[in-house]
Short mmCIF file of C-alpha atoms and ligand atoms in Angstrom, two decimals:
data_model
loop_
_atom_site.label_atom_id
_atom_site.label_comp_id
_atom_site.label_asym_id
_atom_site.label_seq_id
_atom_site.Cartn_x
_atom_site.Cartn_y
_atom_site.Cartn_z
CA MET A 1 11.59 36.68 -0.80
CA ARG A 2 14.18 38.42 1.37
CA VAL A 3 14.11 38.05 5.16
CA MET A 4 16.25 39.77 7.79
CA ILE A 5 16.83 38.24 11.17
CA VAL A 6 18.02 40.33 14.09
CA GLY A 7 20.21 38.24 16.44
CA ALA A 8 22.45 35.21 15.83
CA GLY A 9 21.56 33.32 19.00
CA LEU A 10 20.07 29.83 18.75
CA ALA A 11 16.65 31.23 17.84
CA GLY A 12 17.96 33.43 15.01
CA LEU A 13 20.28 30.74 13.65
CA THR A 14 17.61 28.02 13.70
CA CYS A 15 15.19 30.40 12.00
CA ALA A 16 17.80 31.22 9.33
CA LYS A 17 18.58 27.51 8.79
CA VAL A 18 14.91 26.64 8.21
CA LEU A 19 14.35 29.62 5.89
CA ASN A 20 17.49 28.77 3.93
CA GLU A 21 16.19 25.22 3.50
CA LYS A 22 13.04 26.80 2.00
CA ASN A 23 15.27 28.75 -0.44
CA VAL A 24 14.49 32.07 1.16
CA ASP A 25 17.20 34.73 0.83
CA VAL A 26 18.13 35.31 4.46
CA SER A 27 20.50 37.73 6.23
CA VAL A 28 21.31 37.68 9.94
CA PHE A 29 22.43 40.86 11.74
CA GLU A 30 24.30 40.24 15.00
CA ALA A 31 25.44 42.97 17.39
CA SER A 32 28.32 41.01 19.00
CA ASP A 33 31.51 39.56 17.53
CA GLY A 34 30.33 35.94 17.24
CA VAL A 35 27.38 33.61 16.78
CA GLY A 36 25.58 31.89 19.64
CA GLY A 37 24.19 34.71 21.79
CA ARG A 38 24.12 33.27 25.30
CA VAL A 39 25.64 29.98 24.12
CA ARG A 40 29.32 30.60 23.52
CA THR A 41 32.67 29.14 24.54
CA ASP A 42 35.96 31.00 24.97
CA GLU A 43 39.36 29.37 24.66
CA ARG A 44 41.92 30.61 27.18
CA GLY A 45 45.35 29.04 27.59
CA GLY A 46 44.05 25.69 26.34
CA PHE A 47 41.01 25.71 28.68
CA LEU A 48 37.50 25.83 27.16
CA LEU A 49 35.34 28.24 29.14
CA ASP A 50 31.62 28.15 28.42
CA ARG A 51 29.99 31.51 29.05
CA GLY A 52 28.16 30.15 32.08
CA PHE A 53 27.52 26.54 33.05
CA GLN A 54 25.14 25.04 30.49
CA VAL A 55 24.07 21.53 29.60
CA TYR A 56 22.37 20.01 26.57
CA PHE A 57 19.69 17.33 26.99
CA THR A 58 19.87 14.87 24.08
CA ALA A 59 16.10 14.34 24.31
CA TYR A 60 15.31 18.00 23.47
CA PRO A 61 12.78 17.45 20.63
CA ALA A 62 13.21 20.65 18.60
CA ALA A 63 16.98 20.66 18.98
CA ARG A 64 17.16 17.05 17.70
CA ARG A 65 15.47 18.12 14.46
CA HIS A 66 18.29 20.55 13.67
CA LEU A 67 21.45 19.25 15.30
CA ASP A 68 23.73 16.38 14.30
CA HIS A 69 24.52 14.83 17.69
CA GLU A 70 27.28 12.65 16.35
CA ARG A 71 29.19 15.53 14.85
CA LEU A 72 28.79 17.52 18.07
CA ASP A 73 30.68 14.64 19.73
CA LEU A 74 28.47 14.88 22.82
CA ARG A 75 30.02 13.86 26.14
CA ARG A 76 27.75 12.75 28.91
CA PHE A 77 27.72 13.78 32.58
CA ASP A 78 27.62 10.94 35.07
CA PRO A 79 24.02 10.61 36.28
CA GLY A 80 23.16 11.54 39.83
CA ALA A 81 24.92 14.04 42.04
CA VAL A 82 27.24 14.48 44.97
CA VAL A 83 25.52 16.45 47.72
CA HIS A 84 27.87 18.58 49.84
CA ARG A 85 27.09 20.01 53.26
CA GLY A 86 30.36 21.49 54.49
CA ARG A 87 32.76 18.56 54.63
CA LYS A 88 29.92 16.02 54.54
CA ARG A 89 29.57 14.33 51.18
CA ASP A 90 26.75 12.04 49.99
CA VAL A 91 26.51 10.38 46.61
CA LEU A 92 23.20 9.95 44.80
CA SER A 93 23.50 7.48 41.97
CA ASP A 94 20.66 8.21 39.51
CA PRO A 95 17.59 9.62 41.24
CA VAL A 96 15.81 10.53 38.02
CA ARG A 97 16.14 7.43 35.83
CA ASP A 98 16.78 4.80 38.44
CA PRO A 99 15.05 6.01 41.60
CA GLY A 100 15.48 2.67 43.38
CA SER A 101 19.26 3.09 43.25
CA ALA A 102 19.29 6.55 44.76
CA ILE A 103 20.07 5.41 48.26
CA SER A 104 22.25 7.81 50.18
CA GLY A 105 23.01 8.61 53.80
CA LEU A 106 21.44 12.05 53.52
CA LEU A 107 18.00 10.71 52.62
CA SER A 108 16.67 9.59 55.99
CA ASP A 109 13.52 8.59 54.09
CA ALA A 110 15.46 7.02 51.21
CA ALA A 111 12.92 4.22 50.94
CA THR A 112 10.05 6.56 50.08
CA PHE A 113 12.23 8.67 47.74
CA GLY A 114 12.21 5.92 45.11
CA ASP A 115 8.43 5.48 45.30
CA LYS A 116 7.67 9.19 45.07
CA THR A 117 10.06 9.62 42.16
CA LYS A 118 8.33 6.75 40.35
CA THR A 119 4.98 8.49 40.94
CA LEU A 120 6.46 11.67 39.51
CA SER A 121 7.87 9.80 36.48
CA ARG A 122 4.49 8.22 35.77
CA SER A 123 2.63 11.52 35.96
CA VAL A 124 5.22 13.27 33.77
CA ALA A 125 5.13 10.37 31.29
CA ALA A 126 1.32 10.58 31.16
CA GLY A 127 1.54 14.04 29.60
CA GLU A 128 4.54 13.14 27.52
CA GLU A 129 3.04 12.96 24.01
CA ALA A 130 2.19 16.64 24.13
CA ALA A 131 5.41 17.63 25.82
CA GLY A 132 7.56 18.58 22.83
CA SER A 133 8.18 21.78 24.75
CA VAL A 134 7.36 23.44 28.05
CA GLY A 135 4.23 24.80 26.35
CA GLY A 136 3.18 21.20 25.58
CA VAL A 137 3.08 20.26 29.25
CA GLY A 138 -0.52 20.51 30.48
CA GLU A 139 -1.63 23.85 31.90
CA GLU A 140 -0.50 24.18 35.49
CA ARG A 141 -0.24 27.19 37.70
CA THR A 142 1.87 25.82 40.49
CA SER A 143 5.46 26.34 41.48
CA THR A 144 7.98 23.51 41.42
CA PHE A 145 8.09 23.61 45.22
CA ASP A 146 4.31 23.13 45.54
CA HIS A 147 4.37 20.41 42.89
CA LEU A 148 7.08 18.46 44.75
CA ARG A 149 5.25 18.76 48.04
CA ALA A 150 1.97 17.70 46.39
CA THR A 151 3.78 14.63 45.01
CA GLY A 152 4.68 13.77 48.60
CA PHE A 153 8.44 14.45 48.77
CA SER A 154 9.67 15.19 52.28
CA ASP A 155 11.36 18.40 53.48
CA GLY A 156 14.69 16.57 53.65
CA ILE A 157 14.58 15.48 50.02
CA VAL A 158 13.43 18.87 48.78
CA GLU A 159 16.16 20.69 50.75
CA ASN A 160 19.03 18.28 50.17
CA PHE A 161 18.42 17.30 46.59
CA PHE A 162 15.74 19.16 44.63
CA ARG A 163 16.61 22.66 45.87
CA PRO A 164 20.29 22.65 44.81
CA PHE A 165 19.77 20.38 41.78
CA TYR A 166 16.89 22.32 40.23
CA GLY A 167 18.22 25.56 41.71
CA GLY A 168 21.11 25.03 39.29
CA ILE A 169 18.83 24.36 36.33
CA PHE A 170 16.41 27.21 37.06
CA LEU A 171 19.13 29.48 38.51
CA ASP A 172 16.71 30.05 41.35
CA ARG A 173 16.91 28.11 44.60
CA SER A 174 13.45 29.19 45.72
CA LEU A 175 11.91 26.53 43.42
CA GLY A 176 9.38 29.24 42.52
CA THR A 177 9.78 28.38 38.81
CA SER A 178 6.69 27.01 37.06
CA SER A 179 6.12 23.29 37.56
CA ARG A 180 5.70 23.05 33.75
CA VAL A 181 9.42 23.79 33.38
CA PHE A 182 10.20 21.26 36.10
CA ARG A 183 8.08 18.53 34.46
CA PHE A 184 9.57 19.19 31.03
CA THR A 185 13.20 19.11 32.21
CA PHE A 186 12.50 16.06 34.39
CA SER A 187 11.17 14.20 31.33
CA MET A 188 14.19 15.32 29.27
CA MET A 189 16.57 13.88 31.89
CA ALA A 190 14.58 10.67 32.14
CA LYS A 191 14.46 10.15 28.34
CA GLY A 192 18.01 11.04 27.34
CA GLU A 193 21.46 12.02 28.45
CA THR A 194 22.77 15.24 29.98
CA THR A 195 25.71 16.31 27.84
CA VAL A 196 28.01 18.97 26.46
CA PRO A 197 29.76 18.92 23.07
CA ALA A 198 33.37 17.73 23.47
CA LYS A 199 34.74 21.12 22.41
CA GLY A 200 32.34 23.29 24.40
CA ILE A 201 28.70 24.38 24.35
CA GLY A 202 29.53 26.95 21.64
CA GLU A 203 29.79 24.11 19.11
CA ILE A 204 25.96 24.06 18.99
CA PRO A 205 25.49 27.49 17.37
CA LYS A 206 28.59 26.95 15.22
CA GLN A 207 27.00 23.84 13.73
CA LEU A 208 23.77 25.75 12.98
CA ALA A 209 25.69 28.63 11.41
CA ALA A 210 27.57 26.22 9.15
CA HIS A 211 24.29 25.49 7.31
CA LEU A 212 24.03 29.10 6.10
CA PRO A 213 25.51 30.49 2.90
CA TYR A 214 28.83 32.30 3.26
CA GLY A 215 28.30 36.00 3.93
CA SER A 216 24.74 35.74 5.22
CA ILE A 217 25.69 36.46 8.87
CA HIS A 218 26.81 40.03 9.61
CA LEU A 219 28.69 40.22 12.90
CA GLU A 220 29.25 43.44 14.87
CA THR A 221 26.22 44.88 13.10
CA PRO A 222 23.69 46.03 15.71
CA VAL A 223 20.27 46.86 14.32
CA GLU A 224 19.41 50.36 15.48
CA GLU A 225 15.79 50.53 14.41
CA LEU A 226 13.18 49.02 12.13
CA LEU A 227 12.34 50.66 8.80
CA ARG A 228 8.62 51.26 8.43
CA ASP A 229 6.42 52.23 5.52
CA GLY A 230 2.95 53.14 6.73
CA GLY A 231 1.97 50.34 9.09
CA ARG A 232 4.42 47.83 7.59
CA VAL A 233 7.97 46.87 8.59
CA VAL A 234 10.11 46.94 5.44
CA GLY A 235 13.65 46.44 6.71
CA VAL A 236 16.22 47.47 9.29
CA LYS A 237 18.68 50.26 9.93
CA ALA A 238 22.12 48.94 10.89
CA ASN A 239 25.62 50.45 10.83
CA GLY A 240 24.04 53.66 9.56
CA GLY A 241 22.76 51.88 6.40
CA GLU A 242 19.20 50.98 5.40
CA HIS A 243 18.54 47.34 4.46
CA GLU A 244 15.20 46.50 2.86
CA ALA A 245 13.40 43.20 3.32
CA ASP A 246 10.02 41.54 2.80
CA ALA A 247 9.99 40.49 6.45
CA VAL A 248 12.03 41.11 9.61
CA ILE A 249 12.29 38.58 12.43
CA ILE A 250 13.42 39.86 15.84
CA ALA A 251 15.40 37.06 17.50
CA THR A 252 17.08 39.05 20.25
CA GLU A 253 16.78 38.60 24.02
CA ALA A 254 13.48 39.90 25.46
CA PRO A 255 14.54 43.42 26.57
CA ALA A 256 16.09 44.17 23.15
CA ALA A 257 12.92 42.91 21.42
CA ALA A 258 10.83 45.24 23.57
CA LYS A 259 13.08 48.17 22.64
CA LEU A 260 13.27 47.45 18.90
CA ALA A 261 9.76 46.23 18.17
CA GLY A 262 7.71 47.34 21.17
CA ALA A 263 6.99 43.65 21.82
CA LYS A 264 5.27 42.85 25.11
CA VAL A 265 7.82 40.52 26.65
CA PRO A 266 8.14 38.70 29.97
CA GLU A 267 9.77 40.74 32.72
CA GLY A 268 12.41 39.70 35.20
CA ALA A 269 15.52 37.61 34.80
CA VAL A 270 17.62 35.01 36.56
CA GLY A 271 21.41 35.17 36.44
CA GLU A 272 24.56 33.51 37.66
CA VAL A 273 28.21 34.13 38.35
CA CYS A 274 30.24 31.31 36.83
CA VAL A 275 33.71 30.85 38.28
CA TYR A 276 36.47 28.80 36.69
CA TYR A 277 39.45 27.28 38.49
CA GLU A 278 42.24 25.03 37.42
CA MET A 279 42.06 22.14 39.84
CA SER A 280 44.57 19.57 40.99
CA GLY A 281 43.65 16.56 43.10
CA ALA A 282 40.41 14.62 43.41
CA GLY A 283 36.91 16.08 42.90
CA ASP A 284 33.52 14.56 42.10
CA GLY A 285 34.57 13.26 38.68
CA GLY A 286 31.79 13.37 36.09
CA LYS A 287 29.01 13.89 38.63
CA ILE A 288 27.67 17.33 39.48
CA GLY A 289 28.46 18.59 42.98
CA LEU A 290 25.62 20.34 44.80
CA GLY A 291 25.84 22.83 47.66
CA ALA A 292 22.97 21.79 49.93
CA ASP A 293 23.70 24.03 52.94
CA ASP A 294 21.48 27.09 53.22
CA GLY A 295 24.47 29.42 53.13
CA SER A 296 26.39 27.59 50.37
CA PHE A 297 28.39 30.04 48.26
CA PHE A 298 28.24 27.77 45.22
CA ASN A 299 24.97 26.18 44.20
CA ASN A 300 26.73 23.63 42.00
CA ALA A 301 30.18 22.77 40.67
CA GLN A 302 31.37 20.48 37.90
CA GLU A 303 34.75 19.18 36.91
CA MET A 304 34.28 19.88 33.20
CA SER A 305 37.46 18.07 32.18
CA ALA A 306 36.02 14.87 33.68
CA VAL A 307 33.05 15.19 31.29
CA SER A 308 35.19 16.05 28.25
CA ASP A 309 38.98 16.00 28.52
CA GLU A 310 39.10 18.60 25.74
CA TYR A 311 38.01 21.28 28.25
CA ALA A 312 41.55 21.39 29.69
CA PRO A 313 45.10 20.99 28.34
CA SER A 314 46.40 17.44 28.52
CA GLY A 315 46.86 16.20 32.10
CA ARG A 316 45.18 19.27 33.66
CA LYS A 317 41.70 19.76 35.17
CA LEU A 318 39.03 22.45 34.83
CA MET A 319 36.42 23.17 37.51
CA SER A 320 33.33 25.27 36.76
CA ALA A 321 31.31 26.52 39.74
CA VAL A 322 28.08 28.53 39.87
CA ALA A 323 27.13 31.13 42.48
CA LEU A 324 23.59 32.50 42.30
CA ASP A 325 24.00 35.34 44.74
CA ALA A 326 27.48 36.77 44.18
CA PHE A 327 26.97 39.77 41.89
CA ASP A 328 27.86 42.25 44.65
CA PHE A 329 31.27 40.71 45.43
CA SER A 330 34.56 41.74 43.86
CA ASP A 331 36.42 39.18 41.74
CA GLU A 332 38.93 38.69 44.53
CA GLU A 333 36.18 38.00 47.09
CA ILE A 334 34.48 35.57 44.72
CA TYR A 335 37.67 33.58 44.13
CA ARG A 336 38.50 33.55 47.86
CA LYS A 337 35.02 32.52 49.07
CA GLY A 338 34.87 29.96 46.28
CA ILE A 339 38.21 28.37 47.17
CA ALA A 340 37.24 28.22 50.86
CA GLU A 341 34.07 26.32 49.97
CA LEU A 342 35.56 24.03 47.33
CA SER A 343 38.38 23.15 49.75
CA ASP A 344 35.72 21.90 52.20
CA TRP A 345 34.04 19.91 49.44
CA HIS A 346 37.36 18.51 48.19
CA PRO A 347 39.94 18.58 51.02
CA ASN A 348 42.55 16.83 48.85
CA ALA A 349 42.39 19.27 45.96
CA ASP A 350 43.87 22.70 45.15
CA PHE A 351 42.28 25.45 43.10
CA ARG A 352 43.86 28.19 40.99
CA PRO A 353 41.61 31.06 39.79
CA LEU A 354 41.13 31.22 36.00
CA ALA A 355 38.13 33.36 35.05
CA ILE A 356 34.82 34.80 36.23
CA TYR A 357 31.72 35.32 34.08
CA ARG A 358 29.02 37.58 35.54
CA ILE A 359 25.79 36.94 33.61
CA PRO A 360 22.84 38.85 35.06
CA TYR A 361 20.47 37.92 32.19
CA CYS A 362 20.67 34.15 31.68
CA GLN A 363 16.98 33.41 31.29
CA PHE A 364 13.75 35.34 31.62
CA ALA A 365 12.03 34.54 34.92
CA GLN A 366 9.53 31.67 34.55
CA PRO A 367 7.05 31.80 37.45
CA PRO A 368 3.79 29.81 37.22
CA GLY A 369 1.50 31.16 34.50
CA VAL A 370 4.15 33.08 32.53
CA HIS A 371 4.16 30.72 29.55
CA GLU A 372 0.54 31.51 28.77
CA THR A 373 1.37 35.22 28.45
CA LEU A 374 4.30 35.00 26.01
CA PRO A 375 4.03 36.78 22.65
CA GLU A 376 3.11 34.91 19.45
CA ASN A 377 5.63 34.60 16.61
CA ARG A 378 3.27 36.52 14.33
CA THR A 379 2.65 40.12 15.30
CA LYS A 380 -0.15 42.49 14.29
CA THR A 381 2.38 44.49 12.25
CA PRO A 382 2.71 43.23 8.66
CA GLY A 383 6.31 42.26 7.87
CA LEU A 384 7.30 41.78 11.55
CA LEU A 385 7.75 38.44 13.33
CA LEU A 386 9.22 37.46 16.70
CA ALA A 387 11.49 34.56 17.60
CA GLY A 388 13.64 34.04 20.72
CA GLU A 389 13.19 32.07 23.91
CA TYR A 390 10.78 34.73 25.21
CA THR A 391 8.14 33.43 22.76
CA GLU A 392 8.46 29.82 23.96
CA ASP A 393 10.48 28.91 27.09
CA SER A 394 13.93 29.74 28.31
CA SER A 395 16.14 26.90 27.13
CA ILE A 396 18.20 25.67 24.22
CA ASN A 397 15.14 23.74 23.05
CA GLY A 398 12.74 26.65 23.56
CA SER A 399 14.90 29.09 21.64
CA MET A 400 15.40 26.67 18.72
CA LEU A 401 11.69 25.83 18.62
CA SER A 402 10.86 29.54 18.55
CA GLY A 403 13.17 30.03 15.55
CA GLU A 404 11.65 27.07 13.74
CA LYS A 405 8.09 28.29 14.37
CA ALA A 406 8.86 31.85 13.26
CA ALA A 407 10.35 30.49 10.01
CA MET A 408 7.32 28.28 9.35
CA ARG A 409 4.90 31.14 10.04
CA GLY A 410 6.73 33.79 8.04
C1 FAD B 1 24.59 30.88 31.97
C2 FAD B 1 23.42 30.28 31.27
C3 FAD B 1 23.05 28.98 31.56
C4 FAD B 1 22.01 28.38 30.86
N1 FAD B 1 21.77 27.05 31.06
C5 FAD B 1 20.98 26.39 30.19
C6 FAD B 1 20.96 24.97 30.19
O1 FAD B 1 21.70 24.32 30.93
N2 FAD B 1 20.13 24.34 29.30
C7 FAD B 1 19.32 25.04 28.46
O2 FAD B 1 18.58 24.42 27.70
N3 FAD B 1 19.34 26.40 28.44
C8 FAD B 1 20.17 27.09 29.26
N4 FAD B 1 20.25 28.45 29.20
C9 FAD B 1 19.28 29.20 28.37
C10 FAD B 1 19.63 29.25 26.90
O3 FAD B 1 21.01 29.44 26.72
C11 FAD B 1 18.84 30.39 26.26
O4 FAD B 1 17.47 30.17 26.48
C12 FAD B 1 19.06 30.52 24.77
O5 FAD B 1 20.43 30.51 24.44
C13 FAD B 1 18.43 31.82 24.26
O6 FAD B 1 18.64 31.92 22.86
P1 FAD B 1 18.01 33.10 22.03
O7 FAD B 1 18.47 32.93 20.64
O8 FAD B 1 16.57 33.21 22.30
O9 FAD B 1 18.65 34.46 22.65
P2 FAD B 1 20.18 34.93 22.72
O10 FAD B 1 21.10 33.81 22.87
O11 FAD B 1 20.22 35.98 23.79
O12 FAD B 1 20.46 35.60 21.31
C14 FAD B 1 20.06 36.91 21.01
C15 FAD B 1 21.09 37.55 20.11
O13 FAD B 1 20.59 38.81 19.66
C16 FAD B 1 21.69 39.71 19.60
N5 FAD B 1 21.14 41.09 19.60
C17 FAD B 1 20.51 41.73 20.60
N6 FAD B 1 20.14 42.97 20.20
C18 FAD B 1 20.57 43.10 18.92
C19 FAD B 1 20.46 44.15 17.95
N7 FAD B 1 19.87 45.33 18.22
N8 FAD B 1 21.00 43.94 16.73
C20 FAD B 1 21.62 42.75 16.41
N9 FAD B 1 21.72 41.73 17.30
C21 FAD B 1 21.19 41.90 18.53
C22 FAD B 1 22.50 39.37 20.84
O14 FAD B 1 23.83 39.86 20.74
C23 FAD B 1 22.41 37.84 20.83
O15 FAD B 1 23.48 37.27 20.10
C24 FAD B 1 21.26 29.11 29.90
C25 FAD B 1 21.61 30.44 29.63
C26 FAD B 1 22.70 31.00 30.29
C27 FAD B 1 23.12 32.40 29.91
#
């Protein structure tokens, strides 16, 4: 049996790993110059620059089945957050796992915050057995905002904590993302650690790729079209050549899957501009900094070298900051606006511009109800299967689960 996978992102690599374990002859065709798709890390002057701010939850169930956490040398973020409003700074210790400790000056109703968070934890835990993925969380058609209000959280807590914190996870400050995604990520944070591999997020796909036989991944080889025989898909056309296979699995991002296979995929996307600075002076350490003001330029910022010192050359510091609404600005404007804001957040620190990543397509948009409309891994066309986050949910776990399922169903 010979299978061709289009795309060497986490979905394609996980799919290839599982098929290889089943002794299937597998080839992966990747358009770009490296493995990982949206999960890659660049090295520049001794700094490790993830292509966008990304975190790995150690509790991710599908990811745990395929990744060796020890060898990834995972480094954990400090729990909680530092909430910034201009020069005002409030520290939340661990609102998710230890709600009672989350006392902070900005929560005028701090006493009820703990109780409501416990209520939320209990209700998330009640659906936990099924929640191996976003799809496993019971059917709900509400937004995160409505879910938080229904749980009884006050305006102050939603605005000062949930909006910037989950705005950074969903890349959407409106909190219009499905409450299923919120409940799943909340349970992941409660059950495990929030981490990155010591040498960058790109270590995750590299570890998956290392399971595959030498020569089975073809980089810089975009698949141009599918080969068909009657109603059946029988291979791919890439680099002008025809490559025959018993089955083809499309593990690209959603728009490319629609173009190649005519798959009906979710529409819309959320994106970010990720800005890197070398920093000197004191920041928020291993805790994430959140921009809680309505007009905040950065939604969140993290001193990556405080999480893993391998992100910066010895004795130096790397700051990663995320703007959700900055695509229209020039690089110079982005750096300047960013430094003005970070200097308010950290008056005793200096910032030197390093790099900007503009990533318009980070995740497909996940409004309430979207997960019930996603395509199946099996298609009606013999010889054609789909993998990729757009068949599951938009996350490291969702993409890996999609690859695993496609391999099991092939
Ligand atoms: C900035 C950012 C932040 C994120 N934050 C988080 C986070 O904190 N936690 C989390 O869990 N998830 C996060 N995500 C989401 C997560 O990274 C994605 O859901 C996941 O990586 C998607 O993997 P995939 O394999 O489905 O798709 P992709 O990674 O997009 O892989 C698809 C691959 O297909 C290739 N391809 C496309 N067309 C062709 C073709 N014609 N021929 C050959 N190859 C082709 C592409 O080059 C690409 O390598 C984030 C994503 C981004 C970008």
